[in-house]
């Protein structure tokens, strides 16, 4: 009896059916495991991102003033440029101190620093720079309030697609959510707790700022097939559902996006002054 | 009878140091070392005589150098200054000869054939030429150099390296000149040198005396080439740098134009012709001059310099339009001329295993578009400034070197960064006491005008209509000071008309937030210039 090839798994005994795959499915599985990642320069942060920044992906890094967010941004830029790879910082607010970046390990000739004056120039600069195809582009939006920051979701989506097309890791560093659904991963730096040195009991003893403890919380993570295509067998949505299950341990959840019921993953970092 | 070919080699000793001292001549008599690398990996590459006498040698770390000489003045290697010094060297050399080869790192070759006839009165015309070269380079470029003149590039280079004044190798005597020199002057290390030294061949003359067939059969092609060099036969020609031509396009209009939009349509076609011609030569536009003929009489001249050579018509047109909006001609335009000053588009040598290279053409276009959007001095590679004030910075042209072998990712240093507040935020601060060094107790943002307010948006860029066009608002820093670390005093430029004298504090507010604030000792005013983030 002739069995159509697509019905073959159904015709086999259960113990064999799970081991029969179409070639297209094997290719997709291989692609999903070879996501290229860039290290962030911070071990806890890399672990939270399953190995580092995804090239072609968009990460939104949140954090208020003195949360440790900017230190993480510099660490990312240092990690990429120190390897001899170019990176760009779109710095709304011109907050970069080249001396601090160099001390953090950045190789400054490989860093492109753009200093836009407002949100319009920031978004336009990011779009221009993404066209080059650098491994890492960081858009640092500065301190709140962000004039024109919200309501630009279409622009962020466009930037996210450009990053995917150019195989660039796009990081949007902001004090609060601005990118809408454009970011595949959202990490928040919370509770920056300063540490002072020494812990001397004398009332007028000199103090030194020792560092800042930061807790990184993963708010959202979407796992996609690296070819970005939707699977006609529904594999991409299943993959996302699996990811949601992994995070929330609620098997009935479906679809991408984040939920307030999501139990976030966390990491703690300590930045030294 | 044709002149015998003669080549002069000019070499600037300790070029990274010389380029630095050219920018900072006040350091010439100090103990200065130039270092390359970052942090603890920084190594001395060159040092002044005073520093060398104290035991500072290349390869030492900064810590090792400072141990020997605590008051050593350390400077980082400055590529921008070196590029400028090299250009200055080439400018002087091109005033002597039109055929000059740029060998980089403070060395150039120039075709000295027939130049000696300009010194008929001298006993030794070539020596007079060499002396004049050294003198002119010192006077006009501010660099100390040495010169060698010979019949080949190799002999000229080795002659320049002998030191003690200009060295002239008489025509046809290259082999005699090279004979006593050690082989290490020809070969900078390597297995070939080790092999020859093991065979007892230590000088160039020893090698030259050997039969060429025997050398070739034992050492192969590399040995044959080395043997030829030892006999003074250097086939490498002088490759002069060609001054790039200019490309001109223009048009006389049938009737005068008053509208910028209409003018843009016409100029676009001319730009496309220009870029097409440059593409045929493999060149990009580095500087674009526009000359507008005005009705009834007069000219309006503009010049645009681009961050990198580009052939992107849209970018060039945008830059021209923005410039004309900023400085309008003031009369109808009856004709125009565009002159493009080109340069070689940057090429990238790809590697099989290294990281992907950026497309030079795309990078050049990106930089030009960024400049068109943000204006000058708003994009580039950041650079540190040798100054005490923490807010100082510099921007260099962005030109990352092509990737070589992939470098291993170094471990992160986990350092706390300061988010610089530009301009600084004025504060009203309550202190514990009236002393200028009294610690702060309460801070609050004021509405005083900051000392370094950003410049107004250039005219012609339109009124701000949307929230996204507004610049970042000043952060509010208000609260009781929970912890104050300091004071640290900073003074700079006391001998200038605007000296800096500040007292710094690191503060933590009771509502949260870590800030770097300072008090101006002259005015007593307080400012916040950084957020620890």
PDB file of C-alpha atoms in Angstrom, chain A residues 39 41 64-71 74 81-87 92-99 102-121 124-125 128-129 131-134 140 142-143 145 147-148 150 166 194 196 207-209 211-212 270-273, chain B residues 38 355 358 362-363 366-367 369-370 373-375 377-384 390 392-395 398-401 403 406-422 457-458 461 466-473 475 483-486 488 506-508 513-515 531-533:
ATOM      1  CA  UNK A  39      28.762  39.083  24.621  1.00  0.00           C
ATOM      2  CA  UNK A  41      30.776  42.040  28.762  1.00  0.00           C
ATOM      3  CA  UNK A  64      16.057  54.891  35.675  1.00  0.00           C
ATOM      4  CA  UNK A  65      18.856  57.216  36.704  1.00  0.00           C
ATOM      5  CA  UNK A  66      21.538  55.493  38.817  1.00  0.00           C
ATOM      6  CA  UNK A  67      20.156  52.043  38.004  1.00  0.00           C
ATOM      7  CA  UNK A  68      23.383  50.858  36.359  1.00  0.00           C
ATOM      8  CA  UNK A  69      21.912  51.000  32.858  1.00  0.00           C
ATOM      9  CA  UNK A  70      24.595  53.242  31.371  1.00  0.00           C
ATOM     10  CA  UNK A  71      27.375  51.109  32.829  1.00  0.00           C
ATOM     11  CA  UNK A  74      29.418  50.936  28.091  1.00  0.00           C
ATOM     12  CA  UNK A  81      35.056  47.153  20.152  1.00  0.00           C
ATOM     13  CA  UNK A  82      37.755  45.414  22.186  1.00  0.00           C
ATOM     14  CA  UNK A  83      37.373  42.478  19.817  1.00  0.00           C
ATOM     15  CA  UNK A  84      38.217  44.791  16.928  1.00  0.00           C
ATOM     16  CA  UNK A  85      34.615  45.021  15.703  1.00  0.00           C
ATOM     17  CA  UNK A  86      32.869  48.320  15.034  1.00  0.00           C
ATOM     18  CA  UNK A  87      29.947  49.484  17.142  1.00  0.00           C
ATOM     19  CA  UNK A  92      20.753  61.446  22.837  1.00  0.00           C
ATOM     20  CA  UNK A  93      22.019  63.696  25.584  1.00  0.00           C
ATOM     21  CA  UNK A  94      25.742  63.358  24.725  1.00  0.00           C
ATOM     22  CA  UNK A  95      26.332  61.465  27.947  1.00  0.00           C
ATOM     23  CA  UNK A  96      29.429  59.549  26.900  1.00  0.00           C
ATOM     24  CA  UNK A  97      32.713  60.211  28.647  1.00  0.00           C
ATOM     25  CA  UNK A  98      35.447  58.921  26.294  1.00  0.00           C
ATOM     26  CA  UNK A  99      37.833  58.477  29.204  1.00  0.00           C
ATOM     27  CA  UNK A 102      38.379  53.707  27.371  1.00  0.00           C
ATOM     28  CA  UNK A 103      38.792  52.687  30.989  1.00  0.00           C
ATOM     29  CA  UNK A 104      35.914  50.236  30.589  1.00  0.00           C
ATOM     30  CA  UNK A 105      37.946  48.585  27.841  1.00  0.00           C
ATOM     31  CA  UNK A 106      36.465  50.152  24.701  1.00  0.00           C
ATOM     32  CA  UNK A 107      38.715  50.530  21.684  1.00  0.00           C
ATOM     33  CA  UNK A 108      37.664  54.071  20.806  1.00  0.00           C
ATOM     34  CA  UNK A 109      38.671  54.142  17.102  1.00  0.00           C
ATOM     35  CA  UNK A 110      36.098  51.375  16.523  1.00  0.00           C
ATOM     36  CA  UNK A 111      33.275  53.259  18.239  1.00  0.00           C
ATOM     37  CA  UNK A 112      31.075  55.588  16.198  1.00  0.00           C
ATOM     38  CA  UNK A 113      29.571  58.206  18.509  1.00  0.00           C
ATOM     39  CA  UNK A 114      26.612  60.186  17.207  1.00  0.00           C
ATOM     40  CA  UNK A 115      25.213  63.037  19.318  1.00  0.00           C
ATOM     41  CA  UNK A 116      21.661  63.839  18.188  1.00  0.00           C
ATOM     42  CA  UNK A 117      19.879  66.758  19.791  1.00  0.00           C
ATOM     43  CA  UNK A 118      16.329  65.376  19.988  1.00  0.00           C
ATOM     44  CA  UNK A 119      14.253  62.250  19.416  1.00  0.00           C
ATOM     45  CA  UNK A 120      13.710  62.947  15.735  1.00  0.00           C
ATOM     46  CA  UNK A 121      17.455  63.126  15.093  1.00  0.00           C
ATOM     47  CA  UNK A 124      16.956  59.217  11.974  1.00  0.00           C
ATOM     48  CA  UNK A 125      20.581  58.662  13.077  1.00  0.00           C
ATOM     49  CA  UNK A 128      21.251  55.772   8.953  1.00  0.00           C
ATOM     50  CA  UNK A 129      23.772  53.881  11.061  1.00  0.00           C
ATOM     51  CA  UNK A 131      22.352  50.664   7.112  1.00  0.00           C
ATOM     52  CA  UNK A 132      26.102  50.110   7.494  1.00  0.00           C
ATOM     53  CA  UNK A 133      25.794  46.655   9.008  1.00  0.00           C
ATOM     54  CA  UNK A 134      27.759  46.988  12.229  1.00  0.00           C
ATOM     55  CA  UNK A 140      20.847  55.514  24.381  1.00  0.00           C
ATOM     56  CA  UNK A 142      19.132  59.360  28.174  1.00  0.00           C
ATOM     57  CA  UNK A 143      17.301  60.466  31.271  1.00  0.00           C
ATOM     58  CA  UNK A 145      11.442  62.710  30.279  1.00  0.00           C
ATOM     59  CA  UNK A 147      10.096  64.207  24.540  1.00  0.00           C
ATOM     60  CA  UNK A 148       8.509  62.353  21.631  1.00  0.00           C
ATOM     61  CA  UNK A 150       6.272  57.355  23.222  1.00  0.00           C
ATOM     62  CA  UNK A 166      21.589  43.868   8.503  1.00  0.00           C
ATOM     63  CA  UNK A 194      25.184  52.256  45.935  1.00  0.00           C
ATOM     64  CA  UNK A 196      30.256  53.178  49.897  1.00  0.00           C
ATOM     65  CA  UNK A 207      34.145  57.965  52.006  1.00  0.00           C
ATOM     66  CA  UNK A 208      34.613  56.626  48.549  1.00  0.00           C
ATOM     67  CA  UNK A 209      31.969  55.416  46.150  1.00  0.00           C
ATOM     68  CA  UNK A 211      30.153  50.666  43.250  1.00  0.00           C
ATOM     69  CA  UNK A 212      26.549  50.041  42.406  1.00  0.00           C
ATOM     70  CA  UNK A 270      27.774  44.828  40.643  1.00  0.00           C
ATOM     71  CA  UNK A 271      29.505  47.715  38.900  1.00  0.00           C
ATOM     72  CA  UNK A 272      32.661  48.960  40.541  1.00  0.00           C
ATOM     73  CA  UNK A 273      33.527  52.639  40.672  1.00  0.00           C
TER      74      UNK A 273
ATOM     75  CA  UNK B  38      44.828  50.777  27.093  1.00  0.00           C
ATOM     76  CA  UNK B 355      35.157  39.377  11.425  1.00  0.00           C
ATOM     77  CA  UNK B 358      32.271  47.243   6.813  1.00  0.00           C
ATOM     78  CA  UNK B 362      28.605  52.429   2.570  1.00  0.00           C
ATOM     79  CA  UNK B 363      30.453  53.692   5.627  1.00  0.00           C
ATOM     80  CA  UNK B 366      26.641  56.825   6.199  1.00  0.00           C
ATOM     81  CA  UNK B 367      29.056  59.314   7.707  1.00  0.00           C
ATOM     82  CA  UNK B 369      24.438  61.423   5.826  1.00  0.00           C
ATOM     83  CA  UNK B 370      25.049  61.673   9.572  1.00  0.00           C
ATOM     84  CA  UNK B 373      21.573  65.359   9.589  1.00  0.00           C
ATOM     85  CA  UNK B 374      23.447  66.344  12.743  1.00  0.00           C
ATOM     86  CA  UNK B 375      25.905  68.957  11.526  1.00  0.00           C
ATOM     87  CA  UNK B 377      31.252  67.924  15.255  1.00  0.00           C
ATOM     88  CA  UNK B 378      28.273  65.771  16.205  1.00  0.00           C
ATOM     89  CA  UNK B 379      29.504  62.387  14.946  1.00  0.00           C
ATOM     90  CA  UNK B 380      32.833  60.608  14.850  1.00  0.00           C
ATOM     91  CA  UNK B 381      35.118  58.434  16.943  1.00  0.00           C
ATOM     92  CA  UNK B 382      35.395  59.710  20.518  1.00  0.00           C
ATOM     93  CA  UNK B 383      38.831  60.551  21.776  1.00  0.00           C
ATOM     94  CA  UNK B 384      40.164  61.462  25.162  1.00  0.00           C
ATOM     95  CA  UNK B 390      36.094  65.455  33.192  1.00  0.00           C
ATOM     96  CA  UNK B 392      36.174  67.460  27.966  1.00  0.00           C
ATOM     97  CA  UNK B 393      36.146  65.258  24.883  1.00  0.00           C
ATOM     98  CA  UNK B 394      37.264  65.253  21.282  1.00  0.00           C
ATOM     99  CA  UNK B 395      35.878  63.778  18.100  1.00  0.00           C
ATOM    100  CA  UNK B 398      35.662  57.655  12.136  1.00  0.00           C
ATOM    101  CA  UNK B 399      37.872  55.267  10.193  1.00  0.00           C
ATOM    102  CA  UNK B 400      38.125  51.871  11.890  1.00  0.00           C
ATOM    103  CA  UNK B 401      41.031  49.802  10.672  1.00  0.00           C
ATOM    104  CA  UNK B 403      39.611  43.576  10.648  1.00  0.00           C
ATOM    105  CA  UNK B 406      39.420  37.811  15.340  1.00  0.00           C
ATOM    106  CA  UNK B 407      40.431  38.921  18.828  1.00  0.00           C
ATOM    107  CA  UNK B 408      39.228  37.035  21.856  1.00  0.00           C
ATOM    108  CA  UNK B 409      36.576  38.843  23.874  1.00  0.00           C
ATOM    109  CA  UNK B 410      38.358  40.242  26.929  1.00  0.00           C
ATOM    110  CA  UNK B 411      36.648  39.791  30.298  1.00  0.00           C
ATOM    111  CA  UNK B 412      34.388  42.702  31.242  1.00  0.00           C
ATOM    112  CA  UNK B 413      35.788  45.090  33.819  1.00  0.00           C
ATOM    113  CA  UNK B 414      32.451  45.752  35.499  1.00  0.00           C
ATOM    114  CA  UNK B 415      33.198  49.443  35.986  1.00  0.00           C
ATOM    115  CA  UNK B 416      30.641  52.003  37.122  1.00  0.00           C
ATOM    116  CA  UNK B 417      30.146  54.679  34.487  1.00  0.00           C
ATOM    117  CA  UNK B 418      29.251  58.326  34.785  1.00  0.00           C
ATOM    118  CA  UNK B 419      26.543  59.707  32.553  1.00  0.00           C
ATOM    119  CA  UNK B 420      27.902  63.169  31.776  1.00  0.00           C
ATOM    120  CA  UNK B 421      25.379  66.005  31.929  1.00  0.00           C
ATOM    121  CA  UNK B 422      26.029  68.302  29.009  1.00  0.00           C
ATOM    122  CA  UNK B 457      19.763  75.121  16.078  1.00  0.00           C
ATOM    123  CA  UNK B 458      21.379  76.463  12.850  1.00  0.00           C
ATOM    124  CA  UNK B 461      16.332  73.923   9.811  1.00  0.00           C
ATOM    125  CA  UNK B 466       6.548  68.320  17.300  1.00  0.00           C
ATOM    126  CA  UNK B 467       7.601  67.013  20.682  1.00  0.00           C
ATOM    127  CA  UNK B 468      10.197  64.837  18.978  1.00  0.00           C
ATOM    128  CA  UNK B 469      11.987  67.995  17.831  1.00  0.00           C
ATOM    129  CA  UNK B 470      12.533  69.261  21.354  1.00  0.00           C
ATOM    130  CA  UNK B 471      15.930  68.765  22.968  1.00  0.00           C
ATOM    131  CA  UNK B 472      16.215  66.779  26.222  1.00  0.00           C
ATOM    132  CA  UNK B 473      14.902  68.646  29.229  1.00  0.00           C
ATOM    133  CA  UNK B 475      16.859  66.529  34.790  1.00  0.00           C
ATOM    134  CA  UNK B 483      26.054  60.658  51.817  1.00  0.00           C
ATOM    135  CA  UNK B 484      28.618  63.103  50.449  1.00  0.00           C
ATOM    136  CA  UNK B 485      32.108  61.911  49.478  1.00  0.00           C
ATOM    137  CA  UNK B 486      34.764  64.537  48.928  1.00  0.00           C
ATOM    138  CA  UNK B 488      38.259  66.743  45.487  1.00  0.00           C
ATOM    139  CA  UNK B 506      29.988  62.483  44.977  1.00  0.00           C
ATOM    140  CA  UNK B 507      26.568  62.514  46.576  1.00  0.00           C
ATOM    141  CA  UNK B 508      23.746  60.066  47.197  1.00  0.00           C
ATOM    142  CA  UNK B 513      20.271  58.850  42.775  1.00  0.00           C
ATOM    143  CA  UNK B 514      24.038  59.126  42.684  1.00  0.00           C
ATOM    144  CA  UNK B 515      25.437  62.366  41.311  1.00  0.00           C
ATOM    145  CA  UNK B 531      25.037  60.907  37.123  1.00  0.00           C
ATOM    146  CA  UNK B 532      26.566  57.621  38.284  1.00  0.00           C
ATOM    147  CA  UNK B 533      24.540  55.131  36.335  1.00  0.00           C
TER     148      UNK B 533
END
